[in-house]
Amino acid sequence: MLELPKLTPEHFEILVVRELRKVGLLVSELRVHRRATLPEPERGYLLELKGTVSRGPWHRRVLIACRRQDAAVGRAEIESLRDRFGEADVEAGILFATAKFDRDALAAAKDACMALLRVTDGRTAFDTSGWGTPGHYPAWLPAYCAQTIARDLLGEPRYQLLESGQADAIVNQLRTETVDPGEAPRA
């Protein structure tokens, strides 16, 4: 079995842009906002990117957090990112993480105008996606893929591979209660 390439901060940034563009979002004005090494038990790093995501007339200034870590992402990580929105002068956040998200993280993200995406290896994503026979991988399969996260009927996290044309899976989580740019007021 081939070993996965190391997910460096630079590769993580490329992955984020690729996955957002794949679903139909334009990513612009992207720059590094912050880098940090995570202490135990997370064992990894945090890369924050500041930029704009848009689709048609809709756009949002966002802080994109890239967390490579082993420990599950919880409420504290969501709230920490949300607390930096003002400092970064952004309206919303997108959190990509290599770890699973716990139930509290999903609840906190819903209240924080934040989209959550899990980064998983391409083979695991393929095996669980129903695209083809598990264990038989096409040449085009990327080393890493992103999955959207939603709650199932019991409130537990449910992961689904992010596919082309699924911008709404992210956009709907980044909408605010006020009228979004390019939208008619909601009744």
mmCIF file of C-alpha atoms in Angstrom:
data_model
loop_
_atom_site.group_PDB
_atom_site.id
_atom_site.type_symbol
_atom_site.label_atom_id
_atom_site.label_comp_id
_atom_site.label_asym_id
_atom_site.label_seq_id
_atom_site.Cartn_x
_atom_site.Cartn_y
_atom_site.Cartn_z
ATOM 1 C CA MET A 1 0.000 0.000 0.000
ATOM 2 C CA LEU A 2 1.293 3.448 -0.902
ATOM 3 C CA GLU A 3 2.098 5.810 1.933
ATOM 4 C CA LEU A 4 0.173 9.088 1.964
ATOM 5 C CA PRO A 5 2.173 12.243 1.345
ATOM 6 C CA LYS A 6 2.670 14.402 4.415
ATOM 7 C CA LEU A 7 -0.045 17.045 4.775
ATOM 8 C CA THR A 8 2.163 20.107 5.229
ATOM 9 C CA PRO A 9 0.662 23.572 5.780
ATOM 10 C CA GLU A 10 1.423 24.408 2.150
ATOM 11 C CA HIS A 11 -0.314 21.258 0.881
ATOM 12 C CA PHE A 12 -3.242 21.921 3.235
ATOM 13 C CA GLU A 13 -3.684 25.394 1.704
ATOM 14 C CA ILE A 14 -3.706 23.902 -1.807
ATOM 15 C CA LEU A 15 -6.228 21.253 -0.692
ATOM 16 C CA VAL A 16 -8.559 23.885 0.789
ATOM 17 C CA VAL A 17 -8.574 26.003 -2.367
ATOM 18 C CA ARG A 18 -9.051 22.911 -4.573
ATOM 19 C CA GLU A 19 -11.988 21.623 -2.516
ATOM 20 C CA LEU A 20 -13.738 25.010 -2.350
ATOM 21 C CA ARG A 21 -13.314 25.571 -6.089
ATOM 22 C CA LYS A 22 -14.492 22.016 -6.795
ATOM 23 C CA VAL A 23 -17.891 22.768 -5.266
ATOM 24 C CA GLY A 24 -18.235 25.998 -7.238
ATOM 25 C CA LEU A 25 -16.925 28.672 -4.889
ATOM 26 C CA LEU A 26 -14.480 31.333 -6.034
ATOM 27 C CA VAL A 27 -11.646 31.839 -3.544
ATOM 28 C CA SER A 28 -9.886 35.206 -3.697
ATOM 29 C CA GLU A 29 -7.647 37.547 -1.700
ATOM 30 C CA LEU A 30 -6.272 34.549 0.213
ATOM 31 C CA ARG A 31 -3.350 35.136 2.551
ATOM 32 C CA VAL A 32 -1.894 33.556 5.678
ATOM 33 C CA HIS A 33 -3.380 35.097 8.817
ATOM 34 C CA ARG A 34 -1.694 32.921 11.448
ATOM 35 C CA ARG A 35 0.368 29.738 11.885
ATOM 36 C CA ALA A 36 0.778 27.832 15.132
ATOM 37 C CA THR A 37 2.057 24.487 16.347
ATOM 38 C CA LEU A 38 -0.545 22.683 18.436
ATOM 39 C CA PRO A 39 0.444 21.335 21.862
ATOM 40 C CA GLU A 40 -0.343 17.839 23.155
ATOM 41 C CA PRO A 41 -2.765 16.074 22.776
ATOM 42 C CA GLU A 42 -3.560 17.598 19.358
ATOM 43 C CA ARG A 43 -0.037 17.048 17.964
ATOM 44 C CA GLY A 44 -0.135 19.030 14.775
ATOM 45 C CA TYR A 45 -0.543 22.564 13.499
ATOM 46 C CA LEU A 46 -3.066 25.297 12.842
ATOM 47 C CA LEU A 47 -2.932 27.384 9.680
ATOM 48 C CA GLU A 48 -5.404 30.253 9.346
ATOM 49 C CA LEU A 49 -6.079 31.805 5.959
ATOM 50 C CA LYS A 50 -8.004 35.028 5.450
ATOM 51 C CA GLY A 51 -9.847 35.626 2.199
ATOM 52 C CA THR A 52 -13.134 35.874 0.363
ATOM 53 C CA VAL A 53 -15.357 33.095 -0.936
ATOM 54 C CA SER A 54 -18.063 33.892 -3.458
ATOM 55 C CA ARG A 55 -20.583 32.428 -5.849
ATOM 56 C CA GLY A 56 -22.339 34.767 -8.237
ATOM 57 C CA PRO A 57 -23.386 37.936 -6.390
ATOM 58 C CA TRP A 58 -23.065 36.253 -2.959
ATOM 59 C CA HIS A 59 -19.747 36.713 -1.164
ATOM 60 C CA ARG A 60 -18.384 36.398 2.349
ATOM 61 C CA ARG A 61 -15.107 37.454 4.001
ATOM 62 C CA VAL A 62 -13.914 34.339 5.818
ATOM 63 C CA LEU A 63 -11.251 33.013 8.119
ATOM 64 C CA ILE A 64 -10.332 29.499 6.988
ATOM 65 C CA ALA A 65 -8.730 27.362 9.680
ATOM 66 C CA CYS A 66 -6.724 24.296 8.670
ATOM 67 C CA ARG A 67 -6.189 22.021 11.691
ATOM 68 C CA ARG A 68 -3.963 18.960 11.372
ATOM 69 C CA GLN A 69 -4.394 17.149 14.651
ATOM 70 C CA ASP A 70 -5.157 13.757 16.185
ATOM 71 C CA ALA A 71 -7.611 14.717 18.954
ATOM 72 C CA ALA A 72 -11.269 15.338 18.084
ATOM 73 C CA VAL A 73 -12.324 18.926 17.403
ATOM 74 C CA GLY A 74 -14.698 20.233 20.057
ATOM 75 C CA ARG A 75 -16.560 23.349 21.116
ATOM 76 C CA ALA A 76 -13.362 25.063 22.357
ATOM 77 C CA GLU A 77 -11.748 25.002 18.888
ATOM 78 C CA ILE A 78 -14.925 26.372 17.273
ATOM 79 C CA GLU A 79 -15.240 29.175 19.819
ATOM 80 C CA SER A 80 -11.535 30.017 19.525
ATOM 81 C CA LEU A 81 -11.883 30.486 15.764
ATOM 82 C CA ARG A 82 -15.114 32.468 16.136
ATOM 83 C CA ASP A 83 -13.440 34.769 18.677
ATOM 84 C CA ARG A 84 -10.852 35.745 16.030
ATOM 85 C CA PHE A 85 -13.437 36.900 13.448
ATOM 86 C CA GLY A 86 -13.312 40.506 14.722
ATOM 87 C CA GLU A 87 -9.509 40.686 14.797
ATOM 88 C CA ALA A 88 -9.364 39.280 11.251
ATOM 89 C CA ASP A 89 -12.231 41.535 10.054
ATOM 90 C CA VAL A 90 -14.231 38.610 8.641
ATOM 91 C CA GLU A 91 -17.904 37.642 8.746
ATOM 92 C CA ALA A 92 -17.698 33.862 8.913
ATOM 93 C CA GLY A 93 -15.384 30.891 9.168
ATOM 94 C CA ILE A 94 -14.607 27.595 7.496
ATOM 95 C CA LEU A 95 -12.832 24.959 9.548
ATOM 96 C CA PHE A 96 -11.045 22.094 7.796
ATOM 97 C CA ALA A 97 -9.679 19.457 10.197
ATOM 98 C CA THR A 98 -8.037 16.060 9.876
ATOM 99 C CA ALA A 99 -9.702 14.877 13.093
ATOM 100 C CA LYS A 100 -13.313 13.987 13.784
ATOM 101 C CA PHE A 101 -15.722 16.577 15.181
ATOM 102 C CA ASP A 102 -17.654 15.930 18.383
ATOM 103 C CA ARG A 103 -21.341 16.775 18.908
ATOM 104 C CA ASP A 104 -20.572 19.995 20.778
ATOM 105 C CA ALA A 105 -18.489 21.243 17.849
ATOM 106 C CA LEU A 106 -21.457 20.903 15.501
ATOM 107 C CA ALA A 107 -23.739 22.854 17.832
ATOM 108 C CA ALA A 108 -21.136 25.592 18.342
ATOM 109 C CA ALA A 109 -20.497 25.918 14.585
ATOM 110 C CA LYS A 110 -24.189 26.346 13.851
ATOM 111 C CA ASP A 111 -24.328 29.281 16.268
ATOM 112 C CA ALA A 112 -21.065 30.775 14.949
ATOM 113 C CA CYS A 113 -21.770 31.117 11.190
ATOM 114 C CA MET A 114 -19.136 28.486 10.461
ATOM 115 C CA ALA A 115 -18.846 25.595 8.002
ATOM 116 C CA LEU A 116 -17.062 22.434 9.149
ATOM 117 C CA LEU A 117 -15.200 20.105 6.795
ATOM 118 C CA ARG A 118 -13.219 17.004 7.643
ATOM 119 C CA VAL A 119 -10.128 16.096 5.635
ATOM 120 C CA THR A 120 -9.693 12.374 5.082
ATOM 121 C CA ASP A 121 -7.428 10.271 2.919
ATOM 122 C CA GLY A 122 -8.673 9.657 -0.619
ATOM 123 C CA ARG A 123 -8.853 5.879 -0.273
ATOM 124 C CA THR A 124 -11.070 6.014 2.810
ATOM 125 C CA ALA A 125 -13.249 8.597 1.078
ATOM 126 C CA PHE A 126 -13.529 6.380 -2.010
ATOM 127 C CA ASP A 127 -14.281 3.222 -0.009
ATOM 128 C CA THR A 128 -17.132 4.910 1.878
ATOM 129 C CA SER A 129 -18.541 6.992 -0.995
ATOM 130 C CA GLY A 130 -20.178 4.297 -3.103
ATOM 131 C CA TRP A 131 -18.260 5.473 -6.185
ATOM 132 C CA GLY A 132 -16.877 2.039 -6.952
ATOM 133 C CA THR A 133 -15.543 -1.207 -5.571
ATOM 134 C CA PRO A 134 -13.730 -0.625 -2.258
ATOM 135 C CA GLY A 135 -10.049 -1.485 -2.502
ATOM 136 C CA HIS A 136 -9.830 -0.730 -6.237
ATOM 137 C CA TYR A 137 -8.693 2.850 -6.661
ATOM 138 C CA PRO A 138 -8.758 4.941 -9.843
ATOM 139 C CA ALA A 139 -5.642 6.808 -10.930
ATOM 140 C CA TRP A 140 -7.391 10.182 -10.527
ATOM 141 C CA LEU A 141 -8.054 9.687 -6.814
ATOM 142 C CA PRO A 142 -6.409 12.495 -4.790
ATOM 143 C CA ALA A 143 -4.394 11.712 -1.658
ATOM 144 C CA TYR A 144 -6.806 13.758 0.489
ATOM 145 C CA CYS A 145 -10.466 14.782 0.138
ATOM 146 C CA ALA A 146 -12.886 16.896 2.167
ATOM 147 C CA GLN A 147 -16.164 15.776 3.698
ATOM 148 C CA THR A 148 -19.068 17.935 4.835
ATOM 149 C CA ILE A 149 -20.396 17.380 8.317
ATOM 150 C CA ALA A 150 -24.022 17.401 9.361
ATOM 151 C CA ARG A 151 -26.020 15.899 12.191
ATOM 152 C CA ASP A 152 -27.858 12.626 11.786
ATOM 153 C CA LEU A 153 -31.257 11.965 13.400
ATOM 154 C CA LEU A 154 -29.586 11.193 16.736
ATOM 155 C CA GLY A 155 -27.493 14.368 16.669
ATOM 156 C CA GLU A 156 -24.256 12.527 15.887
ATOM 157 C CA PRO A 157 -21.833 13.822 13.234
ATOM 158 C CA ARG A 158 -22.456 12.420 9.732
ATOM 159 C CA TYR A 159 -19.758 12.843 7.077
ATOM 160 C CA GLN A 160 -20.389 13.061 3.323
ATOM 161 C CA LEU A 161 -17.801 13.467 0.596
ATOM 162 C CA LEU A 162 -17.699 16.979 -0.828
ATOM 163 C CA GLU A 163 -18.535 16.708 -4.521
ATOM 164 C CA SER A 164 -18.654 19.038 -7.496
ATOM 165 C CA GLY A 165 -21.565 21.473 -7.423
ATOM 166 C CA GLN A 166 -22.226 21.217 -3.677
ATOM 167 C CA ALA A 167 -21.510 24.855 -2.855
ATOM 168 C CA ASP A 168 -24.808 25.109 -0.964
ATOM 169 C CA ALA A 169 -23.464 22.663 1.625
ATOM 170 C CA ILE A 170 -20.999 25.404 2.603
ATOM 171 C CA VAL A 171 -22.843 28.602 1.618
ATOM 172 C CA ASN A 172 -25.912 27.769 3.718
ATOM 173 C CA GLN A 173 -23.739 27.477 6.828
ATOM 174 C CA LEU A 174 -22.095 30.848 6.163
ATOM 175 C CA ARG A 175 -25.307 32.839 5.802
ATOM 176 C CA THR A 176 -26.181 35.366 8.465
ATOM 177 C CA GLU A 177 -29.555 36.476 9.787
ATOM 178 C CA THR A 178 -29.186 39.792 7.969
ATOM 179 C CA VAL A 179 -29.637 40.050 4.223
ATOM 180 C CA ASP A 180 -26.630 38.588 2.435
ATOM 181 C CA PRO A 181 -25.038 40.577 -0.399
ATOM 182 C CA GLY A 182 -26.757 39.719 -3.663
ATOM 183 C CA GLU A 183 -29.872 38.253 -2.021
ATOM 184 C CA ALA A 184 -33.436 39.410 -1.692
ATOM 185 C CA PRO A 185 -34.656 39.867 1.890
ATOM 186 C CA ARG A 186 -36.095 36.717 3.445
ATOM 187 C CA ALA A 187 -39.779 36.755 4.316
#
